[in-house]
Amino acid sequence: MANSKYEYVKREFEFHRHLPASNWIVVRIDGCHFHRFSELHAFEKPNDDRALRLMNACATSMLEKFPDIVIAYGVSDEYSFVFREKTEFYKRRESKNISLCVSYFTIVYGMKWKDFFPNNDLKEPPYFDGRVVCYPNINTIRDYLAWRQVDCHINNQYNTCFWALVKSGKTEKEAHQALKGTSSKDKNKLLLQQFQVNYNDEPAMFRKGSTVYRDKVKTDDCGNPIKRTREAITVSNFDLIGPEFWENHQYILGEG
Amino acid sequence: MANSKYEYVKREFEFHRHLPASNWIVVRIDGCHFHRFSELHAFEKPNDDRALRLMNACATSMLEKFPDIVIAYGVSDEYSFVFREKTEFYKRRESKNISLCVSYFTIVYGMKWKDFFPNNDLKEPPYFDGRVVCYPNINTIRDYLAWRQVDCHINNQYNTCFWALVKSGKTEKEAHQALKGTSSKDKNKLLLQQFQVNYNDEPAMFRKGSTVYRDKVKTDDCGNPIKRTREAITVSNFDLIGPEFWENHQYILGEG
Amino acid sequence: MANSKYEYVKREFEFHRHLPASNWIVVRIDGCHFHRFSELHAFEKPNDDRALRLMNACATSMLEKFPDIVIAYGVSDEYSFVFREKTEFYKRRESKNISLCVSYFTIVYGMKWKDFFPNNDLKEPPYFDGRVVCYPNINTIRDYLAWRQVDCHINNQYNTCFWALVKSGKTEKEAHQALKGTSSKDKNKLLLQQFQVNYNDEPAMFRKGSTVYRDKVKTDDCGNPIKRTREAITVSNFDLIGPEFWENHQYILGEG
Amino acid sequence: MANSKYEYVKREFEFHRHLPASNWIVVRIDGCHFHRFSELHAFEKPNDDRALRLMNACATSMLEKFPDIVIAYGVSDEYSFVFREKTEFYKRRESKNISLCVSYFTIVYGMKWKDFFPNNDLKEPPYFDGRVVCYPNINTIRDYLAWRQVDCHINNQYNTCFWALVKSGKTEKEAHQALKGTSSKDKNKLLLQQFQVNYNDEPAMFRKGSTVYRDKVKTDDCGNPIKRTREAITVSNFDLIGPEFWENHQYILGEG
């Protein structure tokens, strides 16, 4: 039945924007006011292993739910999801891409919370913002992931120093002051000399962030000489900046 | 510390769209695959009182969280949130508006689920899509709300007939067939004659949908003759199509 | 006959953006490299009467050609065209609005050049850029026009001083230096004391810019007591900032 | 001097859209109401050699003016201009790209008219619309050009038949009727059998459209054995659908 008199409000004002074809689509979600949220829920500093594994579990659910996501990369309270170049997910409608990803990620975060924080009730609702960006070729989508991983390194190295200083008795202000203008090398030296910490021995998940993708796993069925591969969604902490990961997993970006 | 080599991926590809000033901003969220979700969780048909009150509770949380939402209107598994004309919520950035609203609504839905379905665990994650539309003046924003309420009426009247027929023994196909081409008047007659149901006696929440807004409540402090008003977030099932609600609540759209 | 194999390049990449309904649409065009163009064609400084009247003639042609333009305002080498709020000009497609306006204006400029510069051949092609902006109500569209007219005043007063100083023997650098930091009042004093020029006696076209609109003209047919009005496209140099022009011409923005 | 009170109309309403990096930018211009314009100026049917050469001359001027245009393709009253993938022409602002191209093309059309129609004054202003489309890689930009050239072929073959029929005495209606549902092969047969015209002998400019690009020309300076190349803007009527042109001119799309 028609709803004619008022339907003009849709026809004349509601426009659907479609993302251009032949572009990799990135949806990046990011925790909103997570500084506050992490304090309220007593996250460990600089990295809370449970919180990061919860983020990874949500990302894994995303790949299970949305087959067109070929790879995801996460660090801290943000996660980037890369839809394959030729995806027709909701006809590439921008608002659908953003809203469905952020909504699904959020609800899974809430539902899996108890698995990672069994003794810790949610004191306020965790929520995320989202944005969408298109990359027209493999070089730019790889550079996008490298950009996030470099950012991870810079932030994590800083935070590792910062919290080491704070835990050693400095105020937060003094810790920031001590790190001002220091180079990457300076920071490694500081960790080693003052705290006997070799930064490169820190857990890879903290230093490299987490990558979620479908790994091709060989299945060897009971001595059967015919080997098959199946896809298994996998979380790793590989380097995405150099060529090695990509050479070993060409199918991830290779099949468009 | 700079991240210079890769930063171009943000600078050259990530664009922020801002919604034009002096426009009412509507964010409408809508359940994704809720037909399936409602069956899986045994929602009553055609309307599940608990599910609707859960939606209303989430909308109430939205108005508590985001002061720039002046009114919200919901029906079935959708809800529209109207931000005031002059809101500077995240500088009117489109992706922030969509993603934060849909994310916050979703998590609250998950967290409040148990309050409305105490004996009913979530069997799969509920999630929502979202979109944003701008309306340049009071006439068009009122027509938007009227459009949703007319839609509510059309759908609810149809569903009331449909489920009455199905519950009386017809197959779903037969029920659709029986209703094909019927007018609004025909449907009311059918309900009355076959099922002794006066459609206008159905609950207002089913027929009119739900409106959430800040009501001005008079507070009379202990015999003090000076009366003050405070705002109380209120859920009602008023008619938004005619002028009455708006005449009695001019401040809702009147203060921009 | 179909062109199927390649048609995807249109379907998947070419998107039409439509401007939102119930908004006044402004197309503003602006001369490209007109500093150079004006020197090459020996325009008088600070204002060339012929060049301004040519711009006005082009704007008049625009109103003749496009009935949905209700008013236009021009200064120097720029002109703004206001399409009525409800215009359906090319279904409000953005690229059509920009391109057709700028193309038509440009060709008329070229074709009318000889009428205003009879002894002066075009030495290089004059061309213009264009942009489109939407305004949702009468206040904002009036403020848009006021914004351009205030800009006209600021620039013209400065240029009047600047060229008076240069013509009196100062270098351009010295002239800029002399005007640095001066107020509007200072500039009027400078003109009066050094050059015996009362700025308010300068031609209104220079001080106020030009407005093109359809005036309602009474036609008194041969002593016939029945008076009719017809519309005549008119160029004037009214003040658009205060209320007077708008009170006397309410029909311009009043009929949507 | 500030213009503060009204500047909000720019800040809050005027948005600049930038085209995404690493995409070939196509600006396609198209004659507006050229059916009428061509009749008014007595263009020959189905193709007017002078009108096509005027279009080509304008396109040549475009490549002279805008070095970032690497190739242009035209047919009938339309022309497509391809900006190189990495162009920073006006920071890739969409409205600048559209408006400057369409404005410059239009004015050159007006100024060169007399060179091609010396005995034929402009009876009304010729003007063009314009649009902009992005293509993310060489395959899609080549397919774009192929799409236009296939279209040229389809339209030109049809028009050649149509006007042969009309010139032989049929009405326009009868000619359309006679061609309804005919294949490409049917049309060639019709031309050959009824009019002794071998379609493949028609001028390449009519059948293939025109391509404008910078050719690398060897310059042999006075017996000097050192050969240099310089670029010469060239109009040709090559096939752009097959690989040959592209293999012989790899530098056109190869240098980004």
Tab-separated table of C-alpha atoms in Angstrom, chain D residues 67-231:
chain	number	residue	atom	x	y	z
D	67	PRO	CA	49.653	19.443	-19.540
D	68	ASP	CA	48.146	16.820	-17.229
D	69	ILE	CA	45.670	15.703	-19.888
D	70	VAL	CA	47.411	12.689	-21.442
D	71	ILE	CA	44.799	11.715	-24.010
D	72	ALA	CA	41.427	12.898	-25.258
D	73	TYR	CA	38.813	11.100	-27.268
D	74	GLY	CA	35.956	12.733	-29.131
D	75	VAL	CA	32.972	11.799	-31.193
D	76	SER	CA	30.064	13.889	-32.401
D	77	ASP	CA	29.521	16.731	-29.899
D	78	GLU	CA	31.230	15.041	-26.961
D	79	TYR	CA	34.853	14.864	-25.841
D	80	SER	CA	36.521	12.967	-22.987
D	81	PHE	CA	39.709	14.275	-21.402
D	82	VAL	CA	41.879	11.910	-19.391
D	83	PHE	CA	44.046	13.479	-16.686
D	84	ARG	CA	47.036	11.410	-15.647
D	85	GLU	CA	46.631	9.172	-12.623
D	86	LYS	CA	48.771	11.302	-10.347
D	87	THR	CA	47.657	14.733	-11.489
D	88	GLU	CA	47.494	17.402	-8.803
D	89	PHE	CA	45.481	19.726	-11.052
D	90	TYR	CA	43.803	22.082	-8.541
D	91	LYS	CA	44.470	19.513	-5.824
D	92	ARG	CA	42.030	17.193	-7.609
D	93	ARG	CA	39.076	19.354	-6.541
D	94	GLU	CA	36.089	18.018	-8.385
D	95	SER	CA	34.281	21.275	-9.150
D	96	LYS	CA	37.499	22.895	-10.405
D	97	ASN	CA	38.156	19.989	-12.782
D	98	ILE	CA	34.674	20.050	-14.257
D	99	SER	CA	34.219	23.785	-14.488
D	100	LEU	CA	37.623	24.766	-15.846
D	101	CYS	CA	37.559	22.092	-18.533
D	102	VAL	CA	34.067	22.878	-19.702
D	103	SER	CA	34.656	26.627	-19.596
D	104	TYR	CA	37.921	26.514	-21.517
D	105	PHE	CA	36.560	24.126	-24.111
D	106	THR	CA	33.482	26.297	-24.614
D	107	ILE	CA	35.324	29.572	-25.098
D	108	VAL	CA	37.766	28.008	-27.558
D	109	TYR	CA	34.817	26.578	-29.465
D	110	GLY	CA	33.399	30.081	-29.733
D	111	MET	CA	36.693	31.694	-30.665
D	112	LYS	CA	37.638	29.103	-33.311
D	113	TRP	CA	34.150	28.890	-34.847
D	114	LYS	CA	35.004	31.347	-37.621
D	115	ASP	CA	38.045	29.269	-38.631
D	116	PHE	CA	35.811	26.346	-39.500
D	117	PHE	CA	32.576	28.109	-40.424
D	118	PRO	CA	33.834	31.275	-42.090
D	119	ASN	CA	30.533	32.059	-43.748
D	120	ASN	CA	28.344	31.115	-40.888
D	121	ASP	CA	27.758	33.414	-37.897
D	122	LEU	CA	26.894	31.886	-34.537
D	123	LYS	CA	23.123	32.211	-34.269
D	124	GLU	CA	22.986	31.162	-30.639
D	125	PRO	CA	25.564	30.357	-27.981
D	126	PRO	CA	26.975	26.813	-28.126
D	127	TYR	CA	27.405	25.372	-24.650
D	128	PHE	CA	28.327	22.093	-23.012
D	129	ASP	CA	27.700	20.098	-19.898
D	130	GLY	CA	30.488	18.250	-18.106
D	131	ARG	CA	30.956	15.444	-15.643
D	132	VAL	CA	33.911	13.822	-13.953
D	133	VAL	CA	34.571	10.113	-13.396
D	134	CYS	CA	37.538	8.356	-11.757
D	135	TYR	CA	39.104	5.127	-12.975
D	136	PRO	CA	41.469	3.297	-10.629
D	137	ASN	CA	43.738	1.481	-13.104
D	138	ILE	CA	44.820	1.081	-16.705
D	139	ASN	CA	42.309	-1.642	-17.496
D	140	THR	CA	39.346	0.461	-16.520
D	141	ILE	CA	40.550	3.653	-18.196
D	142	ARG	CA	41.207	1.712	-21.426
D	143	ASP	CA	37.769	0.138	-21.151
D	144	TYR	CA	36.314	3.600	-20.705
D	145	LEU	CA	37.837	4.744	-23.987
D	146	ALA	CA	36.763	1.515	-25.672
D	147	TRP	CA	33.214	2.121	-24.393
D	148	ARG	CA	33.097	5.521	-26.033
D	149	GLN	CA	34.541	4.155	-29.295
D	150	VAL	CA	32.072	1.266	-29.450
D	151	ASP	CA	29.337	3.830	-28.895
D	152	CYS	CA	30.761	5.911	-31.734
D	153	HIS	CA	30.634	2.901	-34.037
D	154	ILE	CA	27.077	1.948	-33.095
D	155	ASN	CA	25.746	5.482	-33.473
D	156	ASN	CA	27.655	6.288	-36.630
D	157	GLN	CA	26.668	3.115	-38.434
D	158	TYR	CA	23.041	3.745	-37.520
D	159	ASN	CA	23.178	7.383	-38.563
D	160	THR	CA	24.909	6.561	-41.831
D	161	CYS	CA	22.069	4.204	-42.745
D	162	PHE	CA	19.408	6.554	-41.437
D	163	TRP	CA	20.533	9.558	-43.451
D	164	ALA	CA	21.118	7.461	-46.580
D	165	LEU	CA	17.500	6.348	-46.321
D	166	VAL	CA	16.230	9.867	-45.676
D	167	LYS	CA	18.254	11.329	-48.533
D	168	SER	CA	16.838	8.618	-50.793
D	169	GLY	CA	13.337	9.874	-50.114
D	170	LYS	CA	12.096	8.124	-46.977
D	171	THR	CA	10.592	10.113	-44.119
D	172	GLU	CA	12.514	10.119	-40.844
D	173	LYS	CA	9.846	7.903	-39.328
D	174	GLU	CA	10.109	5.394	-42.180
D	175	ALA	CA	13.893	5.380	-41.889
D	176	HIS	CA	13.759	4.607	-38.151
D	177	GLN	CA	11.212	1.893	-38.874
D	178	ALA	CA	13.392	0.311	-41.558
D	179	LEU	CA	16.353	0.100	-39.178
D	180	LYS	CA	14.464	-1.209	-36.177
D	181	GLY	CA	15.968	-4.474	-34.954
D	182	THR	CA	18.675	-4.653	-37.609
D	183	SER	CA	22.072	-6.058	-36.731
D	184	SER	CA	25.399	-4.469	-37.523
D	185	LYS	CA	25.775	-6.887	-40.419
D	186	ASP	CA	22.285	-6.023	-41.734
D	187	LYS	CA	23.220	-2.368	-41.749
D	188	ASN	CA	26.413	-2.951	-43.713
D	189	LYS	CA	24.458	-5.024	-46.216
D	190	LEU	CA	21.810	-2.303	-46.536
D	191	LEU	CA	24.453	0.323	-47.239
D	192	LEU	CA	26.168	-1.845	-49.812
D	193	GLN	CA	23.105	-3.138	-51.607
D	194	GLN	CA	20.862	-0.085	-51.590
D	195	PHE	CA	23.478	2.653	-51.717
D	196	GLN	CA	26.676	1.011	-53.015
D	197	VAL	CA	28.429	2.276	-49.888
D	198	ASN	CA	31.073	0.130	-48.243
D	199	TYR	CA	30.847	1.247	-44.611
D	200	ASN	CA	34.512	0.488	-44.036
D	201	ASP	CA	35.419	3.026	-46.701
D	202	GLU	CA	33.727	5.812	-44.768
D	203	PRO	CA	36.202	8.309	-43.305
D	204	ALA	CA	37.968	6.972	-40.205
D	205	MET	CA	37.100	10.160	-38.323
D	206	PHE	CA	33.414	9.263	-38.689
D	207	ARG	CA	33.817	5.580	-37.893
D	208	LYS	CA	36.451	5.708	-35.161
D	209	GLY	CA	36.136	9.169	-33.617
D	210	SER	CA	39.220	11.245	-32.900
D	211	THR	CA	42.033	10.728	-30.452
D	212	VAL	CA	44.273	13.583	-29.368
D	213	TYR	CA	47.562	12.806	-27.638
D	214	ARG	CA	51.195	13.832	-27.496
D	215	ASP	CA	53.132	11.896	-30.079
D	216	LYS	CA	56.847	11.361	-29.664
D	217	VAL	CA	58.338	12.691	-32.846
D	218	LYS	CA	61.951	12.026	-33.808
D	219	THR	CA	63.793	15.191	-34.711
D	220	ASP	CA	66.750	14.695	-37.013
D	221	ASP	CA	68.798	17.855	-36.741
D	222	CYS	CA	70.729	18.489	-39.959
D	223	GLY	CA	72.426	15.167	-40.437
D	224	ASN	CA	73.317	14.988	-36.789
D	225	PRO	CA	73.413	11.297	-35.854
D	226	ILE	CA	72.044	12.014	-32.366
D	227	LYS	CA	68.310	11.698	-32.633
D	228	ARG	CA	66.033	13.421	-30.156
D	229	THR	CA	62.325	13.165	-29.658
D	230	ARG	CA	59.945	15.953	-28.937
D	231	GLU	CA	56.257	15.786	-28.168
